[in-house]
Amino acid sequence: MSERNLSGFRVSRAGPLALLQDAGRFGVRHLGVTQGGPADLHAWAWANRLAGNAWGSGVLEITVGGLELIAERDLTIALTGADLGIKYNGQAAPRWRTLAITIGDTLTFGSPVNGLRAYLAVAGGFRGDTVLGSAACVVREQLGGFDGQGNSLREGDTLTVNRAEHLPAEQAAPESEQPDYRQTAVLDLLPGAQIAAFTGRSLFDAFNAEWQVDQRADRMGVRLSGPRLQCTIGSLVSEGISLGAVQVPPDGQPIALLNDRQTIGGYPRLGNLTPLAASRLAQCMPGQTVRFRAAGIDSALRRHRQFVQDHK
Amino acid sequence: MKTTPVPCLERAGLDGWMVRLFDRIEESNLLWLTALADDCEATFGDVLIDLVPSYTTLLVVFDPFRMTPCEARQQLIDILARLTPGQTGADGKLHELPTWYDQRTGPDLQRVADLSGLSIESVIEAHSSRHYRVFALGFAPGFAFMGLLDEALTCPRLDTPRQKVPAGSVAIAGRQTAAYPVVTPGGWNLIGRTTARLFDRNREGFSLLRVGDRVSFVPVDQAAFEAQGGDITPANRESGQ
């Protein structure tokens, strides 16, 4: 087998959604191409770090569960993010730590116990087909992933990996970095955009009410339900939308826009969730409660820089 | 009428600023917006991550590890202070998109004719006799929002979008026109189909059309359409399918 096509796993059972994600696709949004990349940057970055990989290496993002993988070689891996009732050869799989596995071993993803999206990194990184500068898999755009066509993993797929240049030291993420995703999430929001056009009552509600995560939630965005927010602007001429933007359509129920959002849109916005807040929201199950907290730019930037530097 | 921008800067997260130049859609906006985008590219250099131009705005996304929002804001203020519009006519590459207008490829031609009170021939004539500007790309890779359409052709979106609009479909809605790069759901009125490849991952630049470009739809007959590789499979007549 050539170096280019090292088979790491075979998919023995496909789940509803399992996607290859590197850091995302940049420099192409003016062409209508979205960002992609991990919905939960925090868990994705930890997976790579524990597997000894450089920032941006390809990781599997498994949403909801249902996936079963069989190792096709000896590998060093790390599982982070949601607890999807993951089994390693039938036993509860260790999460948030480096793990050496052997050819023939199985990883089985069940269903959500705590959080929604699990991340599987392998030392060396998964190797996808780079399209427009990235292997990030965006189903809607038919871009990226292992075959370049934006497909979720299917039964029988072979998942290619890069040969690891060195094996990582065995390590674990500290407990404090392993979120309990079932807790009420407090999401840092950087005010901006049309926030001044919302009524005073609506601004009070936005930051004081409890918001429920709606069923309509995916990698494009997460709808929230709660008090009806009123904006003096109904709709705008469409304009660029950045990660974490919280838009409010005329029904007054906010939608936080995530990695696979459309590149432009025309609803007024309260501002943007920080990248780590967007990550946290991406782990929430429908019906879960979240709150918004107004964040200052300086502290939010400091926290973001620190997080990324720690994982590079 | 020429409008002069009254810029304002709005925060767009940790790594972005929205530069708002206008409050309504005018073709002359593009001369300012493309000039602004060019200056941002030159000034920010490789600190720039993404630029998303649209009808009245430019979203500027920068590398938050190499620049603070405050520094980016100051750069944008400097750029805006020296901004002049590009020259009318000198900008925007012209693309001619061969288009077969037919009820098989354009199942909403009759609806548009009925709404406008024009014959189908006049609808085709009105649509193909203009040069359009690309105001924005979005919705899907390479999907260009173009305008402005002849006022007589103004028509609302379909009440129920089609589940599958064939690739290449030429469509209108409101005072805008577009061509679908790939098969997607879509709610615009289909009036024809082009052989142009609007998005190609193997082509330099990927998207055929860019903001500021000019586009004309050139009517071709079925034989020419097929000779250029056009797919004549009829589009679903009914919306919602």
Coordinates of C-alpha atoms in Angstrom, one line a residue:
Chain A
M1 CA 0.0 0.0 0.0
S2 CA 1.4 3.4 -1.0
E3 CA 2.2 6.1 1.6
R4 CA -0.5 8.2 0.2
N5 CA -3.2 5.7 0.9
L6 CA -2.6 4.3 4.3
S7 CA -5.9 2.8 5.5
G8 CA -6.6 3.7 9.1
F9 CA -10.2 2.4 9.5
R10 CA -13.0 0.8 7.6
V11 CA -16.6 1.9 8.2
S12 CA -18.5 -1.2 9.2
R13 CA -21.7 0.7 10.0
A14 CA -22.6 4.3 9.0
G15 CA -24.4 6.7 11.3
P16 CA -26.5 9.7 10.4
L17 CA -23.6 12.1 10.1
A18 CA -19.8 11.6 10.4
L19 CA -17.6 14.2 8.6
L20 CA -14.0 14.8 8.2
Q21 CA -13.1 18.3 9.4
D22 CA -9.8 20.2 9.3
A23 CA -9.7 23.8 10.4
G24 CA -12.0 24.9 7.6
R25 CA -12.0 26.6 4.2
F26 CA -10.8 30.2 4.1
G27 CA -10.2 32.8 1.4
V28 CA -13.1 31.6 -0.7
R29 CA -16.2 33.1 1.0
H30 CA -16.5 35.8 -1.7
L31 CA -17.3 32.9 -4.0
G32 CA -20.3 31.9 -1.9
V33 CA -18.3 29.0 -0.4
T34 CA -18.8 28.6 3.4
Q35 CA -16.2 28.0 6.1
G36 CA -16.9 24.5 7.2
G37 CA -14.5 23.1 9.9
P38 CA -15.3 21.7 13.3
A39 CA -18.7 22.7 14.9
D40 CA -17.0 22.3 18.3
L41 CA -13.5 23.9 17.9
H42 CA -12.7 23.1 21.6
A43 CA -13.2 19.4 21.4
W44 CA -11.6 19.2 17.9
A45 CA -8.5 21.0 19.0
W46 CA -8.2 18.8 22.1
A47 CA -8.5 15.7 19.9
N48 CA -5.6 16.8 17.7
R49 CA -3.5 17.8 20.7
L50 CA -3.9 14.5 22.5
A51 CA -3.1 12.7 19.2
G52 CA 0.1 14.7 18.9
N53 CA -1.1 16.5 15.8
A54 CA -0.5 20.0 14.5
W55 CA -3.4 22.4 14.6
G56 CA -5.6 21.9 11.6
S57 CA -5.1 18.2 11.1
G58 CA -8.1 16.2 9.8
V59 CA -10.4 14.8 12.6
L60 CA -13.7 12.9 12.4
E61 CA -16.7 14.7 13.7
I62 CA -19.4 12.2 14.6
T63 CA -22.8 13.7 15.2
V64 CA -25.4 11.7 17.3
G65 CA -23.6 8.4 16.9
G66 CA -24.5 5.2 15.1
L67 CA -21.1 4.8 13.5
E68 CA -18.9 1.7 13.8
L69 CA -15.2 1.6 12.7
I70 CA -12.7 -1.2 12.5
A71 CA -9.0 -0.4 12.8
E72 CA -7.1 -1.5 9.7
R73 CA -3.7 -1.0 11.4
D74 CA -2.2 -0.2 14.8
L75 CA -3.0 3.4 15.6
T76 CA -2.7 6.0 18.3
I77 CA -6.0 7.9 18.7
A78 CA -7.9 10.3 20.9
L79 CA -11.7 10.7 21.5
T80 CA -13.1 14.0 22.7
G81 CA -16.3 15.9 22.7
A82 CA -19.7 14.3 23.3
D83 CA -20.2 11.0 25.2
L84 CA -22.1 9.1 22.5
G85 CA -21.9 5.9 24.5
I86 CA -18.7 5.0 22.7
K87 CA -17.5 1.4 23.0
Y88 CA -13.9 0.3 22.4
N89 CA -14.0 -3.5 21.7
G90 CA -17.3 -3.6 23.5
Q91 CA -16.1 -1.8 26.6
A92 CA -16.7 1.9 27.5
A93 CA -14.0 3.8 25.5
P94 CA -11.6 6.1 27.4
R95 CA -12.2 9.7 26.3
W96 CA -10.2 12.8 26.5
R97 CA -6.9 10.9 26.5
T98 CA -4.4 9.3 24.2
L99 CA -5.2 5.7 23.4
A100 CA -3.2 3.1 21.5
I101 CA -5.3 0.6 19.5
T102 CA -4.6 -2.4 17.4
I103 CA -5.5 -3.7 14.0
G104 CA -8.9 -5.3 14.1
D105 CA -10.1 -3.3 17.1
T106 CA -13.6 -1.8 16.9
L107 CA -15.0 1.6 17.9
T108 CA -18.7 1.8 18.2
F109 CA -20.6 5.1 18.6
G110 CA -24.0 4.6 20.3
S111 CA -26.3 7.5 21.0
P112 CA -25.9 10.8 22.9
V113 CA -25.4 10.6 26.6
N114 CA -23.7 13.9 27.1
G115 CA -23.4 16.3 24.2
L116 CA -24.0 15.8 20.5
R117 CA -20.8 15.6 18.6
A118 CA -17.8 13.4 19.3
Y119 CA -14.3 13.9 17.8
L120 CA -11.9 11.1 16.8
A121 CA -8.3 12.1 16.0
V122 CA -5.6 9.7 14.9
A123 CA -1.9 10.4 15.2
G124 CA -0.7 11.8 11.9
G125 CA -4.3 13.0 11.1
F126 CA -7.0 11.7 8.8
R127 CA -6.2 12.4 5.2
G128 CA -9.0 13.8 3.0
D129 CA -9.2 15.2 -0.5
T130 CA -8.2 18.9 -0.4
V131 CA -10.8 21.0 -2.3
L132 CA -10.4 24.8 -2.4
G133 CA -7.6 24.6 0.1
S134 CA -9.3 22.4 2.7
A135 CA -10.6 18.9 3.3
A136 CA -13.4 20.2 5.5
C137 CA -16.5 18.3 4.6
V138 CA -19.6 20.4 3.7
V139 CA -22.5 18.2 2.6
R140 CA -24.6 21.0 1.3
E141 CA -21.8 22.3 -1.0
Q142 CA -20.6 18.8 -2.0
L143 CA -17.1 19.8 -1.1
G144 CA -14.3 18.1 1.0
G145 CA -14.2 14.9 3.0
F146 CA -12.4 11.7 2.1
D147 CA -13.6 11.7 -1.5
G148 CA -13.7 15.5 -2.0
Q149 CA -17.5 15.3 -2.8
G150 CA -18.8 16.3 0.6
N151 CA -20.1 12.9 1.6
S152 CA -20.8 11.8 5.1
L153 CA -19.1 8.5 5.9
R154 CA -20.8 5.4 4.3
E155 CA -20.6 1.7 5.1
G156 CA -17.6 0.2 3.5
D157 CA -15.6 3.5 3.3
T158 CA -11.9 3.3 3.9
L159 CA -10.6 6.1 6.0
T160 CA -7.1 7.1 5.0
V161 CA -4.6 8.5 7.4
N162 CA -1.2 10.1 7.3
R163 CA 1.8 8.2 8.7
A164 CA 2.5 9.7 12.1
E165 CA 6.0 11.1 12.2
H166 CA 6.2 10.5 15.9
L167 CA 3.9 8.9 18.4
P168 CA 2.5 11.2 21.0
A169 CA 3.3 10.9 24.7
E170 CA 0.3 9.4 26.5
Q171 CA -1.6 12.3 28.0
A172 CA -5.1 13.3 29.1
A173 CA -7.0 16.6 29.1
P174 CA -7.6 18.0 32.6
E175 CA -11.0 17.5 34.1
S176 CA -11.7 21.2 33.8
E177 CA -11.4 21.0 30.0
Q178 CA -14.0 18.1 29.8
P179 CA -17.3 20.0 29.7
D180 CA -20.5 18.6 31.0
Y181 CA -22.6 19.5 28.0
R182 CA -25.9 18.9 29.9
Q183 CA -25.4 21.9 32.0
T184 CA -27.0 25.2 31.0
A185 CA -24.6 26.8 28.6
V186 CA -23.7 30.4 29.1
L187 CA -22.7 31.8 25.7
D188 CA -20.4 34.8 25.3
L189 CA -21.9 37.2 22.8
L190 CA -20.0 40.1 21.3
P191 CA -22.5 42.8 20.7
G192 CA -22.4 44.3 17.2
A193 CA -24.2 44.6 13.9
Q194 CA -27.8 45.9 14.4
I195 CA -28.0 45.5 18.2
A196 CA -28.9 49.2 18.6
A197 CA -32.1 48.6 16.5
F198 CA -33.6 46.1 19.0
T199 CA -36.1 47.5 21.5
G200 CA -34.9 48.0 25.1
R201 CA -37.2 45.3 26.4
S202 CA -35.8 42.9 23.7
L203 CA -32.2 43.6 24.7
F204 CA -33.1 42.9 28.3
D205 CA -34.8 39.6 27.3
A206 CA -31.9 38.6 25.0
F207 CA -29.4 38.7 27.9
N208 CA -31.7 37.6 30.8
A209 CA -34.1 35.1 29.4
E210 CA -33.5 31.3 29.2
W211 CA -33.4 30.1 25.6
Q212 CA -34.3 26.6 24.5
V213 CA -32.4 24.9 21.7
D214 CA -34.9 24.0 18.9
Q215 CA -35.2 20.8 16.9
R216 CA -34.1 22.8 13.9
A217 CA -30.4 22.7 14.6
D218 CA -27.6 21.6 12.4
R219 CA -24.1 22.7 11.2
M220 CA -25.6 25.7 9.5
G221 CA -27.2 27.1 12.5
V222 CA -29.1 26.6 15.8
R223 CA -32.6 28.0 16.3
L224 CA -33.5 29.1 19.8
S225 CA -36.9 29.6 21.3
G226 CA -37.9 32.0 24.0
P227 CA -39.4 35.5 24.4
R228 CA -40.1 37.2 21.1
L229 CA -37.3 39.7 20.3
Q230 CA -38.4 42.8 18.4
C231 CA -36.2 44.8 16.1
T232 CA -37.1 48.0 14.4
I233 CA -35.6 46.7 11.2
G234 CA -37.5 43.8 9.7
S235 CA -35.0 42.7 7.1
L236 CA -31.8 44.0 5.5
V237 CA -30.2 43.9 2.2
S238 CA -28.2 40.7 2.3
E239 CA -24.7 41.0 3.7
G240 CA -21.8 38.8 4.7
I241 CA -22.3 36.7 7.9
S242 CA -19.4 35.7 10.1
L243 CA -19.2 32.7 12.4
G244 CA -21.4 32.8 15.5
A245 CA -23.6 35.6 14.2
V246 CA -27.0 35.7 16.1
Q247 CA -29.7 36.7 13.6
V248 CA -33.3 37.5 14.4
P249 CA -35.8 36.8 11.7
P250 CA -39.3 38.5 11.9
D251 CA -40.6 35.7 14.2
G252 CA -38.3 37.1 16.9
Q253 CA -36.6 33.8 17.6
P254 CA -32.8 34.0 17.3
I255 CA -30.7 31.7 15.1
A256 CA -27.0 31.3 15.9
L257 CA -25.1 30.7 12.7
L258 CA -22.4 28.1 12.7
N259 CA -19.7 26.7 10.4
D260 CA -21.8 25.7 7.4
R261 CA -23.9 28.9 7.3
Q262 CA -24.7 30.6 4.0
T263 CA -22.1 33.3 3.3
I264 CA -24.6 36.1 3.1
G265 CA -28.0 36.8 4.7
G266 CA -30.5 39.5 5.4
Y267 CA -31.8 39.4 9.0
P268 CA -30.8 41.8 11.7
R269 CA -28.2 40.5 14.2
L270 CA -27.5 41.0 17.8
G271 CA -23.8 40.3 17.3
N272 CA -21.6 37.2 17.3
L273 CA -21.0 34.4 19.7
T274 CA -17.3 33.9 20.3
P275 CA -15.8 30.9 18.6
L276 CA -15.8 29.0 21.9
A277 CA -19.4 29.9 22.6
A278 CA -20.4 28.7 19.2
S279 CA -18.6 25.5 19.9
R280 CA -20.4 25.0 23.2
L281 CA -23.8 25.6 21.5
A282 CA -23.0 23.0 18.9
Q283 CA -22.9 20.4 21.7
C284 CA -26.4 21.2 22.9
M285 CA -29.3 18.9 22.4
P286 CA -32.8 20.1 21.4
G287 CA -34.7 21.2 24.5
Q288 CA -31.5 22.2 26.4
T289 CA -31.4 25.7 28.0
V290 CA -28.8 28.3 27.1
R291 CA -28.2 31.9 28.1
F292 CA -26.4 34.8 26.4
R293 CA -23.8 36.8 28.3
A294 CA -22.5 40.1 26.8
A295 CA -18.8 39.8 26.4
G296 CA -16.1 42.4 26.1
I297 CA -13.9 42.2 23.0
D298 CA -10.5 42.4 24.9
S299 CA -11.1 39.5 27.3
A300 CA -12.8 37.4 24.6
L301 CA -9.9 37.9 22.2
R302 CA -7.4 37.1 25.0
R303 CA -9.2 33.9 25.9
H304 CA -9.5 32.8 22.2
R305 CA -5.8 33.5 21.5
Q306 CA -4.8 31.6 24.7
F307 CA -6.9 28.6 23.7
V308 CA -5.5 28.4 20.2
Q309 CA -1.9 28.9 21.3
D310 CA -2.3 26.1 23.9
H311 CA -3.3 23.7 21.1
K312 CA -0.7 24.6 18.5
Chain B
M1 CA -28.1 58.8 -9.6
K2 CA -24.6 58.6 -8.0
T3 CA -24.5 58.0 -4.3
T4 CA -21.5 58.8 -2.2
P5 CA -20.9 56.5 0.7
V6 CA -21.4 57.4 4.3
P7 CA -19.4 54.6 5.8
C8 CA -19.9 53.0 9.1
L9 CA -18.0 50.1 10.8
E10 CA -19.9 47.5 12.8
R11 CA -18.2 44.8 14.9
A12 CA -18.5 41.3 13.4
G13 CA -17.1 39.0 16.0
L14 CA -13.4 38.7 17.2
D15 CA -12.0 38.8 13.7
G16 CA -14.3 40.9 11.6
W17 CA -15.6 44.3 10.7
M18 CA -18.6 45.0 8.6
V19 CA -18.0 48.1 6.5
R20 CA -21.4 49.5 5.6
L21 CA -21.1 52.0 2.7
F22 CA -24.7 52.4 1.5
D23 CA -28.2 51.9 2.7
R24 CA -29.8 50.8 -0.6
I25 CA -29.0 48.9 -3.7
E26 CA -27.6 51.0 -6.6
E27 CA -25.4 49.7 -9.4
S28 CA -22.9 52.5 -8.7
N29 CA -22.3 51.0 -5.2
L30 CA -20.2 48.3 -6.9
L31 CA -17.6 50.9 -8.1
W32 CA -17.0 51.8 -4.4
L33 CA -17.2 48.3 -3.0
T34 CA -14.8 46.8 -5.5
A35 CA -12.3 49.7 -4.9
L36 CA -12.7 49.1 -1.2
A37 CA -12.1 45.4 -1.5
D38 CA -9.0 46.0 -3.7
D39 CA -7.5 48.4 -1.2
C40 CA -8.2 46.0 1.7
E41 CA -6.4 43.2 -0.1
A42 CA -3.4 45.4 -0.7
T43 CA -3.3 47.0 2.7
F44 CA -4.1 44.0 4.9
G45 CA -2.0 41.6 2.8
D46 CA -1.8 38.1 4.3
V47 CA -3.4 39.2 7.5
L48 CA -6.6 39.2 5.5
I49 CA -8.6 35.9 5.8
D50 CA -11.8 36.7 3.9
L51 CA -13.6 39.5 2.2
V52 CA -17.4 39.1 1.6
P53 CA -18.7 41.9 -0.7
S54 CA -22.5 42.3 -1.0
Y55 CA -24.9 44.9 -2.3
T56 CA -24.1 47.6 0.2
T57 CA -21.4 46.2 2.4
L58 CA -18.1 44.6 2.7
L59 CA -17.4 42.1 5.5
V60 CA -13.7 42.1 6.3
V61 CA -12.3 39.1 8.2
F62 CA -8.7 39.2 9.5
D63 CA -6.3 36.9 11.3
P64 CA -7.0 37.6 15.0
F65 CA -3.6 36.3 16.0
R66 CA -1.8 39.0 14.0
M67 CA -4.1 42.0 14.4
T68 CA -6.5 43.2 17.1
P69 CA -9.9 44.4 16.1
C70 CA -8.8 47.9 17.1
E71 CA -5.8 47.8 14.8
A72 CA -8.0 46.5 12.0
R73 CA -10.5 49.2 12.6
Q74 CA -7.8 51.9 12.3
Q75 CA -6.6 50.4 9.0
L76 CA -10.2 50.4 7.6
I77 CA -10.6 54.1 8.7
D78 CA -7.4 55.0 6.8
I79 CA -8.6 53.0 3.7
L80 CA -12.0 54.7 3.8
A81 CA -10.5 58.1 4.1
R82 CA -8.6 57.7 0.8
L83 CA -11.3 55.7 -1.0
T84 CA -12.3 56.7 -4.5
P85 CA -14.7 54.8 -6.7
G86 CA -13.4 52.8 -9.7
Q87 CA -14.2 54.1 -13.1
T88 CA -17.5 53.4 -14.7
G89 CA -17.3 50.9 -17.6
A90 CA -13.6 50.1 -17.0
D91 CA -14.5 47.5 -14.4
G92 CA -16.2 44.2 -14.4
K93 CA -15.4 41.5 -16.9
L94 CA -18.2 40.7 -19.3
H95 CA -19.5 37.2 -19.5
E96 CA -21.8 36.0 -22.2
L97 CA -23.9 33.0 -21.0
P98 CA -25.4 30.9 -23.8
T99 CA -29.0 30.3 -22.7
W100 CA -31.7 28.1 -24.1
Y101 CA -35.0 29.8 -23.2
D102 CA -37.7 27.1 -23.5
Q103 CA -40.6 25.9 -21.4
R104 CA -38.8 22.6 -20.9
T105 CA -35.8 24.3 -19.3
G106 CA -37.8 27.2 -18.1
P107 CA -41.1 25.9 -16.7
D108 CA -42.0 29.3 -15.2
L109 CA -41.8 31.2 -18.5
Q110 CA -45.6 31.1 -18.8
R111 CA -46.1 32.2 -15.2
V112 CA -43.7 35.2 -15.7
A113 CA -45.5 36.0 -19.0
D114 CA -48.9 35.9 -17.2
L115 CA -47.7 38.0 -14.3
S116 CA -46.1 40.6 -16.6
G117 CA -48.8 40.7 -19.2
L118 CA -46.1 40.0 -21.8
S119 CA -45.8 37.2 -24.3
I120 CA -43.1 34.5 -23.7
E121 CA -41.1 35.9 -26.6
S122 CA -41.2 39.4 -25.0
V123 CA -40.1 38.0 -21.6
I124 CA -37.1 36.3 -23.3
E125 CA -36.3 39.5 -25.2
A126 CA -36.5 41.6 -22.1
H127 CA -34.3 39.2 -20.1
S128 CA -31.7 38.7 -22.8
S129 CA -31.4 42.3 -23.9
R130 CA -29.7 43.7 -20.8
H131 CA -26.3 43.5 -19.2
Y132 CA -26.5 42.6 -15.6
R133 CA -24.1 43.3 -12.7
V134 CA -23.1 40.7 -10.2
F135 CA -24.0 42.3 -6.8
A136 CA -23.2 39.4 -4.5
L137 CA -22.3 35.7 -4.4
G138 CA -23.9 33.4 -1.9
F139 CA -26.6 30.8 -1.3
A140 CA -24.3 28.2 -2.9
P141 CA -20.8 28.2 -4.3
G142 CA -20.7 30.3 -7.4
F143 CA -24.4 31.4 -7.2
A144 CA -24.3 35.1 -8.4
F145 CA -27.1 37.5 -7.5
M146 CA -27.4 39.8 -10.6
G147 CA -29.5 42.9 -11.4
L148 CA -31.3 44.8 -12.1
L149 CA -34.0 43.1 -14.1
D150 CA -36.4 45.0 -16.4
E151 CA -39.1 46.3 -14.0
A152 CA -41.8 44.6 -16.2
L153 CA -40.3 41.2 -15.3
T154 CA -40.5 41.7 -11.5
C155 CA -42.1 38.7 -10.0
P156 CA -42.2 37.1 -6.6
R157 CA -40.5 33.8 -5.6
L158 CA -42.5 30.6 -5.9
D159 CA -44.7 30.0 -2.8
T160 CA -43.2 26.5 -2.5
P161 CA -39.6 26.1 -3.6
R162 CA -38.7 23.2 -5.9
Q163 CA -36.8 20.4 -4.2
K164 CA -34.4 20.1 -7.2
V165 CA -33.5 22.9 -9.6
P166 CA -31.3 21.5 -12.4
A167 CA -27.8 22.8 -12.7
G168 CA -27.5 25.7 -15.2
S169 CA -31.1 26.9 -14.6
V170 CA -31.5 30.6 -15.4
A171 CA -34.0 32.2 -13.0
I172 CA -35.5 35.4 -11.9
A173 CA -37.0 36.7 -8.6
G174 CA -37.8 40.3 -7.6
R175 CA -35.6 42.5 -9.7
Q176 CA -32.8 40.0 -9.8
T177 CA -31.6 37.2 -12.0
A178 CA -29.2 34.2 -11.4
A179 CA -28.1 30.9 -12.7
Y180 CA -27.9 27.8 -10.5
P181 CA -24.3 26.4 -10.5
V182 CA -25.4 23.0 -9.1
V183 CA -28.6 21.1 -8.4
T184 CA -30.1 22.6 -5.3
P185 CA -33.5 23.4 -3.9
G186 CA -34.7 26.8 -5.1
G187 CA -37.6 29.1 -5.2
W188 CA -36.8 31.4 -8.1
N189 CA -38.8 31.4 -11.4
L190 CA -37.0 29.2 -14.0
I191 CA -37.0 30.7 -17.5
G192 CA -34.2 28.8 -19.3
R193 CA -30.9 27.0 -18.9
T194 CA -27.2 27.9 -19.7
T195 CA -24.4 25.7 -20.7
A196 CA -21.9 27.8 -18.8
R197 CA -20.0 26.1 -16.0
L198 CA -20.6 28.5 -13.2
F199 CA -18.5 26.7 -10.5
D200 CA -15.6 24.4 -11.3
R201 CA -13.4 23.2 -8.5
N202 CA -10.6 22.5 -11.0
R203 CA -10.6 25.9 -12.5
E204 CA -8.4 28.7 -11.4
G205 CA -10.6 31.0 -9.3
F206 CA -13.3 28.3 -9.1
S207 CA -16.3 30.6 -9.8
L208 CA -17.0 31.9 -13.3
L209 CA -18.6 35.1 -11.9
R210 CA -17.3 37.6 -9.4
V211 CA -18.9 40.6 -7.7
G212 CA -18.7 43.5 -10.1
D213 CA -18.7 41.4 -13.2
R214 CA -21.2 42.0 -16.0
V215 CA -23.3 39.3 -17.5
S216 CA -25.4 38.9 -20.6
F217 CA -27.6 36.0 -21.4
V218 CA -27.4 35.1 -25.1
P219 CA -30.3 33.1 -26.5
V220 CA -29.4 29.9 -28.3
D221 CA -31.6 27.3 -29.9
Q222 CA -31.9 23.7 -28.8
A223 CA -29.4 22.5 -31.3
A224 CA -26.7 24.9 -30.2
F225 CA -27.5 24.3 -26.6
E226 CA -27.1 20.5 -27.0
A227 CA -24.0 21.0 -29.2
Q228 CA -22.4 22.9 -26.3
G229 CA -23.2 20.0 -23.9
G230 CA -26.4 21.4 -22.5
D231 CA -28.7 19.0 -20.6
I232 CA -32.2 19.1 -22.1
T233 CA -33.9 17.0 -19.3
P234 CA -37.0 19.0 -18.5
A235 CA -37.2 20.8 -15.1
N236 CA -40.1 19.9 -12.8
R237 CA -43.1 22.0 -13.9
E238 CA -44.6 22.0 -10.4
S239 CA -43.0 23.7 -7.5
G240 CA -42.5 21.6 -4.4
Q241 CA -41.0 18.8 -6.5

